[in-house]
Each structure stands twice: as structure tokens, then as C-alpha cells.
Amino acid sequence: MKLNAITGSTGLTLASLVGFVLAHGTYTLIEDIAGEGFYDSFNFEAIPDPTQGRVNYVNETVAKALNLTFATDETFILRADDFTVLNAKGAGRDSVRIRSNNQYTTHVTVFDMQHMPEGCGTWPAVWETNESDWPDGGEVDIVEGVNDVEPNQSTLHTSDNCTIPPFTTQLGTTLSTNCSAAFDFNEGCAVELAGNNSYGPAFNRIGGGWYAMERTNHYINVWFWARSDPFAPDDVTCGASTIDTGKWGIPAAHFPNTQCDLASHFGPNNIIINLTFCGAKAGNSTLYTAAGCPSDCETFVNDNPSAFENAYFQFSSIKVYA
Ligand SMILES: *[C@@H]1O[C@H](CO)[C@@H](O)[C@H](O)[C@H]1NC(C)=O
Ligand SMILES: *[C@@H]1O[C@H](CO)[C@@H](O)[C@H](O)[C@H]1NC(C)=O
Ligand SMILES: *[C@@H]1O[C@H](CO)[C@@H](O)[C@H](O)[C@H]1NC(C)=O
Ligand SMILES: *[C@@H]1O[C@H](CO)[C@@H](O)[C@H](O)[C@H]1NC(C)=O
Ligand SMILES: *[C@@H]1O[C@H](CO)[C@@H](O)[C@H](O)[C@H]1NC(C)=O
Ligand SMILES: *[C@@H]1O[C@H](CO)[C@@H](O)[C@H](O)[C@H]1NC(C)=O
Ligand SMILES: *[C@@H]1O[C@H](CO)[C@@H](O)[C@H](O)[C@H]1NC(C)=O
Ligand SMILES: *[C@@H]1O[C@H](CO)[C@@H](O)[C@H](O)[C@H]1NC(C)=O
């Protein structure tokens, strides 16, 4: 009786609480980037690679002239040069790095991706940060991996006093917990994604899928659904104009604010997509060799343009919700 009474009396509170939680997960489309729209929403960064990769980032004019970027109504492709043998003493392989013109604070980004760059020496990344104020503005790496294999992970990089718990409700596995860029050569706090098709050739064979990142002041979540995943939410697969992250299930990676005040460690961020070669991570000789890649990274990248035929991103859309 007492239990019933309690249930009854808290019923209203519970209902309003549930209502609040659902409302919290509900977002409206604020930006829908597709096809030629990528040229309007992104700026080409023809800058020296901050990670010392074997890369030469080109501007929009050159990218279009060399067909390194290509847009139709349905698709946007961003690729590296796969036709030039490089002079070992000259510039790196032509590639593209783009940064969104807009910045976002709390929001959801959904990346509908058909293909990601693959091949030995490739180091693609889809991430959000504030380049003019790093690491104080925070950094969320949504998709990142090297040499087709590991690490396939989502990572935060922040200023000091931000860590994540080693165990939390997520599908992936926490690899490192200190998010501070000053810790262990900016390793970041990283979660390796579960499953075997969220990255590289396996991802490409199945026609890719959807990556989504939700940033609130309470948590940052990353989800991945393969193209044919029957559990991929309808609002994601249909590209709905309103979404409800409260119904998306357990995320691939979950970064709670329990040991990190997310509101003060993350400011306005841009979306950045870059494809580099070798550099600190992909060129690390132990990782490179462990991945079964031939010779050394720089030599391979210089001499084998055709190895990069599949070194491209193909996006159907990037949708931002707030
Ligand atoms: C783009 O880069 C090329 C090659 O470096 C340069 O000649 C050209 O002036 C640049 N164009 C713009 C609009 O910056
Ligand atoms: C540019 O690249 C796209 C995508 O790979 C391809 O369909 C198109 O034919 C290429 N255009 C030229 C002029 O090579
Ligand atoms: C992209 O550039 C940033 C540095 O500005 C670096 O942290 C990130 O790892 C790079 N990733 C790739 C794939 O170049
Ligand atoms: C995280 O790294 C920072 C920078 O090296 C360090 O000051 C801090 O003590 C570390 N936090 C933990 C919990 O180890
Ligand atoms: C991925 O895992 C599924 C189910 O466990 C399995 O059927 C499939 O062969 C695996 N694919 C690869 C590329 O390992
Ligand atoms: C991530 O990399 C690890 C180690 O290479 C591998 O076991 C795992 O299947 C990969 N996961 C995905 C999602 O590709
Ligand atoms: C570290 O962050 C916690 C909140 O997560 C805060 O209470 C504490 O004051 C911060 N410490 C410093 C030295 O900023
Ligand atoms: C981030 O970027 C904006 C504009 O580029 C700047 O005004 C802001 O102060 C930056 N820093 C942080 C920590 O958010």
C-alpha cells in the first residue's frame, strides 16, 4: 500500500522528469550540408600540416582543378592525389583539409558517410575543435584511425582538470582516461569503438554508415551505425528535421561530465575533416609495420600514387542539430 502510494505520489514527478529527459534529447535541424553545399559551408585550409604529415594541403581552386574534391547533388568526395610520384625532397602528397565556417557549442552532428580513406600511410580524421584556441576550446575526435586498422577511436583533448571514468555505459572500450593535452604527449581520453566495421576497408565494403556526436554540458556521446544496421534509428537514416537522441540507445563512446566540467572545457568548435599521410601517428614505424604495410611510410607514400585510389571520403550529408 505504502509502495503504491509512493508510486502514485511520485507518478507526476516521474512523468515530468521523463518529459524533461525526452525534451533534452530532442533537437531541430539547423544546417544540412550536402553536395555543392560543402563548398558553401566549409573553408579549405591550405596550411602546413600541424602533425608533420607527408602531405600538401591545397586550396579550393587547386582541389577543384585536380578533382580532389567533387560534388554532385547527392554526394561530396574529398580525396588525395593518386596519380603523382613524389620527389622525396619536394612537397608531400596533395590532399585536402576543410573547416566549417560555422562554430557550434551544444549540438548534434550526424555524418552520413559512404566511404572513408583507406590504405597504408593514410590518417583520416573527422573532428571538432577551436583551432585558434587549442586546447582551451576543446577537441572531439569523432572518427580517427591510421593505416586501415588501429586505433579506431573517439577521443577528447582538453585543457587540464578533465578526465573520464574507466568504466561507463558505452559499447566501446575506454583506452585512456586523462583528456588533458598536457598528459602523455596529448594522448587524450580515448574510447576504442566496438564491432569491426566502423573503420577503414570493412566500413567501405558495407557502404559506410552514420556517425553521430551529441555534445551537451552533461556528456559527449558518439554513435556509429553501419549502413545495414537494423537498429539504426529512423530519424538518422531518414535525415529527419527533428531528432531524439534519447531513443538512440547506448552510445559507442560516452564521455560524462563526472570528472570534467564540459561547459568550461569546451567552447565554440568548428567541424574539421582532414586526410594526411604518415606524420606522428600513421608514420610511427612500429604501428606502420604492425599494420602489415610495406617499406617505410614516407617512401611508400612518395612512390605509390595508385595505392591511394581509395584514399577518399565520400559524404552523403552532414547534418547539424541544436
Ligand atoms: C591556390 O594555390 C595555388 C598554388 O599554390 C596558388 O597559385 C593560387 O594563387 C591559390 N589560389 C588562391 C585563391 O589562393
Ligand atoms: C572527378 O572525380 C569523380 C569522383 O571520383 C569522378 O566521378 C569524375 O569523373 C572525376 N572527374 C574528372 C574530370 O576526372
Ligand atoms: C588533423 O590536424 C590536427 C591538427 O591541426 C591533428 O590534431 C589531427 O590529428 C589531424 N588529423 C589528420 C588526419 O590530419
Ligand atoms: C592529467 O594530466 C595532467 C597533465 O599532465 C596532470 O596534471 C594531471 O595530474 C593528470 N590527472 C590525473 C588524474 O592523472
Ligand atoms: C565482423 O563481425 C561479424 C559478426 O561478428 C562477422 O560475421 C564478420 O565476418 C566480421 N567481419 C570482419 C571483416 O571481420
Ligand atoms: C578497432 O581496432 C581493433 C584493433 O585493431 C580491432 O580489433 C577492432 O575490430 C576494430 N574495430 C572497428 C570498429 O573497426
Ligand atoms: C577541477 O574541476 C572540478 C569540477 O570537475 C572543480 O570542482 C575544481 O574546482 C577544478 N579544479 C581546478 C584546480 O580547477
Ligand atoms: C574559440 O573561437 C572563437 C572564434 O574563433 C573565439 O572567439 C573563442 O574565444 C575561442 N576560444 C574558446 C576557448 O572558446
Short mmCIF file of C-alpha atoms and ligand atoms in Angstrom, two decimals:
data_model
loop_
_atom_site.label_atom_id
_atom_site.label_comp_id
_atom_site.label_asym_id
_atom_site.label_seq_id
_atom_site.Cartn_x
_atom_site.Cartn_y
_atom_site.Cartn_z
CA MET A 1 0.00 0.00 0.00
CA LYS A 2 2.70 2.35 1.03
CA LEU A 3 4.69 1.44 -2.06
CA ASN A 4 1.65 2.09 -4.22
CA ALA A 5 1.07 5.37 -2.51
CA ILE A 6 4.65 6.36 -3.11
CA THR A 7 4.48 5.27 -6.73
CA GLY A 8 1.25 7.19 -7.08
CA SER A 9 2.55 10.30 -5.48
CA THR A 10 5.79 10.30 -7.44
CA GLY A 11 3.96 9.38 -10.62
CA LEU A 12 3.55 13.02 -11.61
CA THR A 13 7.12 13.86 -10.77
CA LEU A 14 8.32 10.86 -12.74
CA ALA A 15 6.21 11.80 -15.72
CA SER A 16 7.55 15.33 -15.76
CA LEU A 17 11.06 14.04 -15.25
CA VAL A 18 10.69 11.68 -18.22
CA GLY A 19 9.23 14.55 -20.20
CA PHE A 20 12.25 16.66 -19.34
CA VAL A 21 14.70 13.90 -20.29
CA LEU A 22 13.00 13.39 -23.65
CA ALA A 23 12.86 17.11 -24.33
CA HIS A 24 16.53 17.26 -23.52
CA GLY A 25 17.25 14.72 -26.27
CA THR A 26 15.16 16.50 -28.88
CA TYR A 27 16.89 18.67 -31.46
CA THR A 28 15.96 20.58 -34.61
CA LEU A 29 17.92 20.65 -37.86
CA ILE A 30 19.87 23.92 -38.15
CA GLU A 31 22.22 23.09 -41.02
CA ASP A 32 22.01 20.48 -43.78
CA ILE A 33 25.21 20.21 -45.78
CA ALA A 34 25.13 18.12 -48.96
CA GLY A 35 26.69 18.09 -52.44
CA GLU A 36 27.81 21.53 -53.63
CA GLY A 37 26.73 22.85 -50.22
CA PHE A 38 30.04 21.61 -48.83
CA TYR A 39 31.74 24.44 -50.74
CA ASP A 40 29.48 27.00 -49.04
CA SER A 41 29.76 25.56 -45.55
CA PHE A 42 33.48 24.72 -45.48
CA ASN A 43 36.66 26.67 -45.97
CA PHE A 44 39.74 24.96 -47.49
CA GLU A 45 42.76 25.18 -45.22
CA ALA A 46 45.91 25.19 -47.38
CA ILE A 47 48.16 25.15 -44.32
CA PRO A 48 51.29 23.21 -43.34
CA ASP A 49 50.16 20.03 -41.58
CA PRO A 50 50.43 20.58 -37.80
CA THR A 51 51.24 16.86 -37.43
CA GLN A 52 54.18 16.97 -39.91
CA GLY A 53 52.46 14.57 -42.26
CA ARG A 54 53.74 13.75 -45.77
CA VAL A 55 51.00 15.98 -47.14
CA ASN A 56 50.46 19.19 -49.08
CA TYR A 57 47.05 20.69 -48.30
CA VAL A 58 45.75 22.54 -51.37
CA ASN A 59 43.26 25.38 -51.66
CA GLU A 60 39.79 25.18 -53.20
CA THR A 61 40.91 26.27 -56.68
CA VAL A 62 43.59 23.61 -56.88
CA ALA A 63 41.37 20.97 -55.26
CA LYS A 64 38.69 21.52 -57.91
CA ALA A 65 41.22 21.70 -60.76
CA LEU A 66 42.81 18.38 -59.72
CA ASN A 67 39.40 16.88 -58.93
CA LEU A 68 40.48 16.27 -55.34
CA THR A 69 37.04 17.49 -54.33
CA PHE A 70 34.00 16.65 -56.39
CA ALA A 71 30.32 17.37 -55.74
CA THR A 72 27.03 16.28 -57.24
CA ASP A 73 23.54 16.86 -55.83
CA GLU A 74 23.87 13.70 -53.76
CA THR A 75 27.48 13.41 -52.84
CA PHE A 76 30.69 15.15 -51.85
CA ILE A 77 34.07 13.49 -52.38
CA LEU A 78 37.32 14.63 -50.81
CA ARG A 79 40.46 12.78 -51.86
CA ALA A 80 44.23 12.78 -52.10
CA ASP A 81 46.32 12.83 -55.29
CA ASP A 82 46.55 9.25 -56.60
CA PHE A 83 48.45 9.95 -59.80
CA THR A 84 51.75 11.69 -58.90
CA VAL A 85 55.03 10.02 -57.94
CA LEU A 86 56.56 12.44 -55.44
CA ASN A 87 60.08 13.77 -55.30
CA ALA A 88 61.37 12.65 -51.90
CA LYS A 89 62.85 16.12 -51.35
CA GLY A 90 59.77 18.00 -52.51
CA ALA A 91 56.31 18.68 -51.07
CA GLY A 92 54.09 15.90 -49.70
CA ARG A 93 51.09 14.32 -51.38
CA ASP A 94 48.34 16.76 -52.35
CA SER A 95 45.31 16.39 -50.11
CA VAL A 96 42.52 18.44 -48.60
CA ARG A 97 41.67 19.79 -45.19
CA ILE A 98 38.35 21.60 -44.72
CA ARG A 99 36.94 23.52 -41.77
CA SER A 100 33.33 24.56 -41.27
CA ASN A 101 32.60 28.28 -41.46
CA ASN A 102 30.18 27.97 -38.57
CA GLN A 103 31.02 27.11 -34.99
CA TYR A 104 28.83 25.08 -32.68
CA THR A 105 28.51 24.71 -28.91
CA THR A 106 25.96 22.20 -27.59
CA HIS A 107 24.61 20.38 -30.66
CA VAL A 108 24.36 17.11 -32.53
CA THR A 109 26.25 16.41 -35.77
CA VAL A 110 25.25 13.46 -37.97
CA PHE A 111 27.76 12.37 -40.62
CA ASP A 112 26.25 10.20 -43.36
CA MET A 113 29.38 8.70 -44.87
CA GLN A 114 29.63 6.20 -47.73
CA HIS A 115 33.39 5.83 -47.74
CA MET A 116 36.46 6.84 -45.77
CA PRO A 117 40.09 6.96 -46.90
CA GLU A 118 41.90 3.63 -46.78
CA GLY A 119 45.43 2.50 -47.48
CA CYS A 120 48.82 2.20 -45.82
CA GLY A 121 50.03 5.54 -44.50
CA THR A 122 46.59 7.19 -44.51
CA TRP A 123 45.47 9.11 -41.45
CA PRO A 124 41.96 10.46 -41.92
CA ALA A 125 40.06 12.37 -39.27
CA VAL A 126 36.61 13.85 -38.72
CA TRP A 127 36.69 16.05 -35.66
CA GLU A 128 35.59 19.29 -33.99
CA THR A 129 37.78 21.86 -32.32
CA ASN A 130 38.63 25.55 -31.99
CA GLU A 131 41.91 25.93 -33.88
CA SER A 132 42.56 29.46 -32.67
CA ASP A 133 42.31 28.44 -29.04
CA TRP A 134 43.56 24.89 -28.65
CA PRO A 135 43.29 23.01 -26.33
CA ASP A 136 41.27 25.50 -24.25
CA GLY A 137 38.32 25.34 -26.67
CA GLY A 138 38.31 21.52 -26.52
CA GLU A 139 38.56 18.86 -29.22
CA VAL A 140 36.31 15.91 -30.03
CA ASP A 141 37.75 13.38 -32.50
CA ILE A 142 34.75 11.53 -33.87
CA VAL A 143 36.43 9.28 -36.45
CA GLU A 144 40.13 8.68 -36.41
CA GLY A 145 42.40 5.82 -37.33
CA VAL A 146 45.62 5.06 -39.18
CA ASN A 147 46.88 2.53 -41.75
CA ASP A 148 43.39 0.95 -42.07
CA VAL A 149 43.50 -0.55 -38.58
CA GLU A 150 44.14 0.91 -35.22
CA PRO A 151 43.39 2.93 -33.35
CA ASN A 152 39.79 3.34 -34.49
CA GLN A 153 38.70 5.57 -31.71
CA SER A 154 36.83 8.60 -30.46
CA THR A 155 38.89 10.91 -28.28
CA LEU A 156 38.64 14.16 -26.32
CA HIS A 157 41.57 16.55 -25.98
CA THR A 158 41.20 19.37 -23.44
CA SER A 159 42.97 21.69 -21.05
CA ASP A 160 43.82 20.37 -17.57
CA ASN A 161 41.41 19.02 -14.95
CA CYS A 162 39.37 16.83 -17.27
CA THR A 163 39.32 13.04 -17.02
CA ILE A 164 36.80 10.31 -17.77
CA PRO A 165 35.89 7.23 -15.71
CA PRO A 166 37.46 3.95 -16.94
CA PHE A 167 34.09 2.19 -16.98
CA THR A 168 30.83 3.68 -18.15
CA THR A 169 27.74 2.81 -20.17
CA GLN A 170 29.04 2.55 -23.70
CA LEU A 171 29.57 -0.12 -26.37
CA GLY A 172 33.27 0.67 -26.82
CA THR A 173 36.24 0.25 -24.50
CA THR A 174 37.98 3.10 -22.70
CA LEU A 175 41.68 3.13 -23.62
CA SER A 176 42.89 6.19 -21.71
CA THR A 177 41.26 8.48 -19.18
CA ASN A 178 43.21 11.76 -18.92
CA CYS A 179 41.83 14.20 -21.52
CA SER A 180 44.45 16.88 -20.81
CA ALA A 181 46.55 17.70 -23.88
CA ALA A 182 49.49 18.13 -21.49
CA PHE A 183 49.32 14.47 -20.49
CA ASP A 184 51.38 11.74 -22.20
CA PHE A 185 52.07 13.60 -25.46
CA ASN A 186 48.44 14.57 -25.95
CA GLU A 187 47.15 11.02 -25.97
CA GLY A 188 43.72 12.32 -24.95
CA CYS A 189 40.95 10.31 -23.32
CA ALA A 190 40.06 7.68 -25.89
CA VAL A 191 37.42 5.04 -26.43
CA GLU A 192 38.01 2.26 -28.95
CA LEU A 193 34.83 1.55 -30.83
CA ALA A 194 33.30 -1.93 -30.67
CA GLY A 195 32.48 -4.05 -33.68
CA ASN A 196 34.59 -4.47 -36.76
CA ASN A 197 33.12 -2.29 -39.46
CA SER A 198 33.23 1.27 -38.21
CA TYR A 199 36.57 2.00 -39.85
CA GLY A 200 38.65 1.52 -42.98
CA PRO A 201 38.11 -1.17 -45.65
CA ALA A 202 35.45 -3.00 -43.61
CA PHE A 203 33.45 0.24 -43.32
CA ASN A 204 33.81 0.86 -47.05
CA ARG A 205 32.76 -2.66 -48.05
CA ILE A 206 29.37 -2.20 -46.40
CA GLY A 207 28.74 1.25 -47.86
CA GLY A 208 29.72 3.02 -44.66
CA GLY A 209 27.09 4.28 -42.29
CA TRP A 210 26.33 7.06 -39.87
CA TYR A 211 28.47 8.62 -37.20
CA ALA A 212 26.76 10.98 -34.76
CA MET A 213 28.12 13.13 -31.98
CA GLU A 214 25.98 14.75 -29.29
CA ARG A 215 27.58 17.43 -27.18
CA THR A 216 25.79 18.66 -24.06
CA ASN A 217 27.19 20.15 -20.87
CA HIS A 218 26.44 16.82 -19.15
CA TYR A 219 28.08 14.41 -21.60
CA ILE A 220 29.54 13.94 -25.06
CA ASN A 221 28.30 10.85 -26.90
CA VAL A 222 29.40 9.25 -30.16
CA TRP A 223 27.28 6.68 -32.01
CA PHE A 224 28.04 4.60 -35.06
CA TRP A 225 25.54 2.61 -37.16
CA ALA A 226 26.57 0.58 -40.17
CA ARG A 227 24.56 1.17 -43.38
CA SER A 228 22.53 -2.02 -42.97
CA ASP A 229 22.20 -1.91 -39.17
CA PRO A 230 18.55 -2.75 -38.41
CA PHE A 231 18.87 -0.80 -35.15
CA ALA A 232 19.92 2.45 -36.80
CA PRO A 233 17.28 4.99 -35.66
CA ASP A 234 14.76 6.13 -38.28
CA ASP A 235 15.37 9.81 -37.59
CA VAL A 236 19.04 9.26 -38.50
CA THR A 237 18.55 7.06 -41.56
CA CYS A 238 15.81 9.33 -42.94
CA GLY A 239 17.67 12.53 -42.14
CA ALA A 240 14.68 13.82 -40.18
CA SER A 241 14.31 17.52 -39.39
CA THR A 242 13.88 16.73 -35.70
CA ILE A 243 15.78 14.01 -33.86
CA ASP A 244 15.54 12.44 -30.43
CA THR A 245 18.90 11.21 -29.14
CA GLY A 246 17.10 9.83 -26.08
CA LYS A 247 15.94 6.97 -28.32
CA TRP A 248 19.26 6.19 -29.95
CA GLY A 249 20.35 3.58 -27.44
CA ILE A 250 23.71 3.04 -25.75
CA PRO A 251 26.39 5.12 -27.48
CA ALA A 252 29.60 3.72 -28.92
CA ALA A 253 31.52 6.17 -26.74
CA HIS A 254 30.26 8.04 -23.70
CA PHE A 255 32.22 10.87 -22.06
CA PRO A 256 30.32 12.01 -18.93
CA ASN A 257 30.99 15.24 -17.03
CA THR A 258 31.51 13.45 -13.70
CA GLN A 259 35.26 14.28 -13.63
CA CYS A 260 35.26 17.03 -16.20
CA ASP A 261 33.31 20.26 -16.32
CA LEU A 262 32.46 20.03 -20.02
CA ALA A 263 30.92 23.50 -20.08
CA SER A 264 34.24 25.16 -19.21
CA HIS A 265 36.47 22.76 -21.22
CA PHE A 266 34.58 23.12 -24.50
CA GLY A 267 33.80 26.37 -26.33
CA PRO A 268 32.53 27.04 -29.85
CA ASN A 269 34.01 24.40 -32.20
CA ASN A 270 34.36 24.04 -35.97
CA ILE A 271 33.94 20.75 -37.82
CA ILE A 272 37.22 19.74 -39.48
CA ILE A 273 37.85 16.97 -41.99
CA ASN A 274 41.46 16.21 -42.87
CA LEU A 275 43.38 13.50 -44.61
CA THR A 276 47.10 13.34 -44.03
CA PHE A 277 49.82 10.72 -44.58
CA CYS A 278 52.41 9.35 -42.20
CA GLY A 279 53.06 12.07 -39.61
CA ALA A 280 53.19 11.40 -35.89
CA LYS A 281 50.63 8.61 -35.90
CA ALA A 282 50.36 6.84 -39.27
CA GLY A 283 54.12 7.13 -39.82
CA ASN A 284 55.06 5.74 -36.41
CA SER A 285 57.22 2.89 -37.67
CA THR A 286 56.03 0.33 -35.12
CA LEU A 287 52.36 0.94 -35.90
CA TYR A 288 53.05 1.17 -39.63
CA THR A 289 54.86 -2.18 -39.76
CA ALA A 290 52.40 -3.83 -37.38
CA ALA A 291 49.66 -2.90 -39.83
CA GLY A 292 51.40 -5.04 -42.46
CA CYS A 293 52.41 -2.02 -44.53
CA PRO A 294 55.44 -2.20 -46.87
CA SER A 295 58.83 -0.40 -46.68
CA ASP A 296 58.62 2.81 -44.65
CA CYS A 297 55.69 5.19 -44.65
CA GLU A 298 57.22 8.20 -46.43
CA THR A 299 58.85 6.10 -49.16
CA PHE A 300 55.63 4.22 -49.74
CA VAL A 301 53.59 7.43 -49.94
CA ASN A 302 56.11 9.07 -52.28
CA ASP A 303 56.44 6.18 -54.72
CA ASN A 304 52.99 4.58 -54.95
CA PRO A 305 50.26 7.01 -56.03
CA SER A 306 47.96 4.20 -57.17
CA ALA A 307 47.92 2.86 -53.61
CA PHE A 308 45.76 5.89 -52.79
CA GLU A 309 42.93 5.27 -55.25
CA ASN A 310 40.72 4.53 -52.26
CA ALA A 311 42.08 7.31 -50.09
CA TYR A 312 38.88 9.33 -50.22
CA PHE A 313 35.96 10.46 -48.10
CA GLN A 314 32.51 10.31 -49.61
CA PHE A 315 29.73 12.06 -47.73
CA SER A 316 26.03 11.98 -48.46
CA SER A 317 25.48 14.74 -45.92
CA ILE A 318 26.48 16.35 -42.69
CA LYS A 319 23.52 17.49 -40.63
CA VAL A 320 23.77 19.72 -37.59
CA TYR A 321 21.00 19.88 -34.98
CA ALA A 322 20.61 22.18 -31.99
C1 LIG B 1 45.81 28.34 -54.67
O1 LIG B 1 47.07 27.71 -54.62
C2 LIG B 1 47.82 27.88 -55.80
C3 LIG B 1 49.06 27.01 -55.70
O2 LIG B 1 49.76 27.25 -54.50
C4 LIG B 1 48.15 29.35 -55.96
O3 LIG B 1 48.89 29.56 -57.16
C5 LIG B 1 46.84 30.14 -56.05
O4 LIG B 1 47.13 31.52 -56.08
C6 LIG B 1 45.97 29.83 -54.84
N1 LIG B 1 44.66 30.43 -55.07
C7 LIG B 1 44.04 31.11 -54.13
C8 LIG B 1 42.69 31.65 -54.48
O5 LIG B 1 44.52 31.29 -53.02
C1 LIG B 2 36.23 13.55 -60.61
O1 LIG B 2 36.01 12.58 -59.60
C2 LIG B 2 34.72 12.00 -59.64
C3 LIG B 2 34.57 11.12 -58.43
O2 LIG B 2 35.59 10.18 -58.33
C4 LIG B 2 34.53 11.26 -60.95
O3 LIG B 2 33.23 10.72 -60.99
C5 LIG B 2 34.71 12.26 -62.09
O4 LIG B 2 34.60 11.57 -63.32
C6 LIG B 2 36.06 12.93 -61.99
N1 LIG B 2 36.14 13.98 -62.98
C7 LIG B 2 37.16 14.09 -63.80
C8 LIG B 2 37.12 15.23 -64.75
O5 LIG B 2 38.08 13.30 -63.79
C1 LIG B 3 44.30 16.98 -38.41
O1 LIG B 3 45.01 18.09 -37.89
C2 LIG B 3 45.09 18.19 -36.48
C3 LIG B 3 45.99 19.29 -36.08
O2 LIG B 3 45.52 20.51 -36.51
C4 LIG B 3 45.58 16.94 -35.81
O3 LIG B 3 45.42 17.02 -34.41
C5 LIG B 3 44.81 15.79 -36.35
O4 LIG B 3 45.27 14.64 -35.75
C6 LIG B 3 44.98 15.80 -37.84
N1 LIG B 3 44.47 14.63 -38.39
C7 LIG B 3 44.76 14.33 -39.60
C8 LIG B 3 44.14 13.10 -40.06
O5 LIG B 3 45.49 15.02 -40.28
C1 LIG B 4 46.22 14.55 -16.13
O1 LIG B 4 47.29 15.14 -16.81
C2 LIG B 4 47.68 16.40 -16.29
C3 LIG B 4 48.73 16.98 -17.22
O2 LIG B 4 49.82 16.13 -17.32
C4 LIG B 4 48.16 16.23 -14.87
O3 LIG B 4 48.49 17.47 -14.34
C5 LIG B 4 47.05 15.60 -14.05
O4 LIG B 4 47.52 15.32 -12.75
C6 LIG B 4 46.57 14.32 -14.68
N1 LIG B 4 45.40 13.84 -13.98
C7 LIG B 4 45.35 12.63 -13.43
C8 LIG B 4 44.08 12.29 -12.74
O5 LIG B 4 46.28 11.84 -13.51
C1 LIG B 5 32.52 -8.76 -38.32
O1 LIG B 5 31.75 -9.41 -37.35
C2 LIG B 5 30.68 -10.16 -37.88
C3 LIG B 5 29.82 -10.67 -36.72
O2 LIG B 5 30.59 -10.94 -35.61
C4 LIG B 5 31.24 -11.29 -38.74
O3 LIG B 5 30.19 -12.01 -39.30
C5 LIG B 5 32.09 -10.67 -39.84
O4 LIG B 5 32.69 -11.68 -40.60
C6 LIG B 5 33.15 -9.76 -39.28
N1 LIG B 5 33.81 -9.05 -40.37
C7 LIG B 5 35.11 -8.88 -40.44
C8 LIG B 5 35.58 -8.08 -41.59
O5 LIG B 5 35.88 -9.31 -39.61
C1 LIG B 6 39.37 -1.50 -33.99
O1 LIG B 6 40.69 -1.94 -33.97
C2 LIG B 6 40.85 -3.13 -33.21
C3 LIG B 6 42.31 -3.42 -33.18
O2 LIG B 6 42.84 -3.37 -34.46
C4 LIG B 6 40.03 -4.25 -33.85
O3 LIG B 6 40.15 -5.42 -33.08
C5 LIG B 6 38.57 -3.83 -33.89
O4 LIG B 6 37.81 -4.80 -34.55
C6 LIG B 6 38.46 -2.51 -34.61
N1 LIG B 6 37.12 -2.02 -34.52
C7 LIG B 6 36.49 -1.49 -35.54
C8 LIG B 6 35.15 -0.95 -35.21
O5 LIG B 6 36.93 -1.41 -36.67
C1 LIG B 7 38.54 20.78 -11.36
O1 LIG B 7 37.22 20.53 -11.84
C2 LIG B 7 36.27 20.36 -10.81
C3 LIG B 7 34.94 20.04 -11.46
O2 LIG B 7 35.05 18.89 -12.30
C4 LIG B 7 36.18 21.62 -9.96
O3 LIG B 7 35.31 21.38 -8.89
C5 LIG B 7 37.55 22.00 -9.45
O4 LIG B 7 37.48 23.22 -8.80
C6 LIG B 7 38.55 22.08 -10.59
N1 LIG B 7 39.89 22.31 -10.09
C7 LIG B 7 40.68 23.26 -10.58
C8 LIG B 7 42.02 23.34 -9.95
O5 LIG B 7 40.33 23.99 -11.49
C1 LIG B 8 37.14 29.86 -29.96
O1 LIG B 8 36.94 30.53 -31.18
C2 LIG B 8 36.32 31.79 -31.15
C3 LIG B 8 36.33 32.42 -32.51
O2 LIG B 8 37.27 31.88 -33.36
C4 LIG B 8 36.91 32.68 -30.08
O3 LIG B 8 36.26 33.90 -30.04
C5 LIG B 8 36.82 31.95 -28.76
O4 LIG B 8 37.24 32.75 -27.70
C6 LIG B 8 37.66 30.72 -28.85
N1 LIG B 8 38.03 30.08 -27.60
C7 LIG B 8 37.33 29.32 -26.75
C8 LIG B 8 38.05 28.81 -25.55
O5 LIG B 8 36.17 29.02 -26.89
#
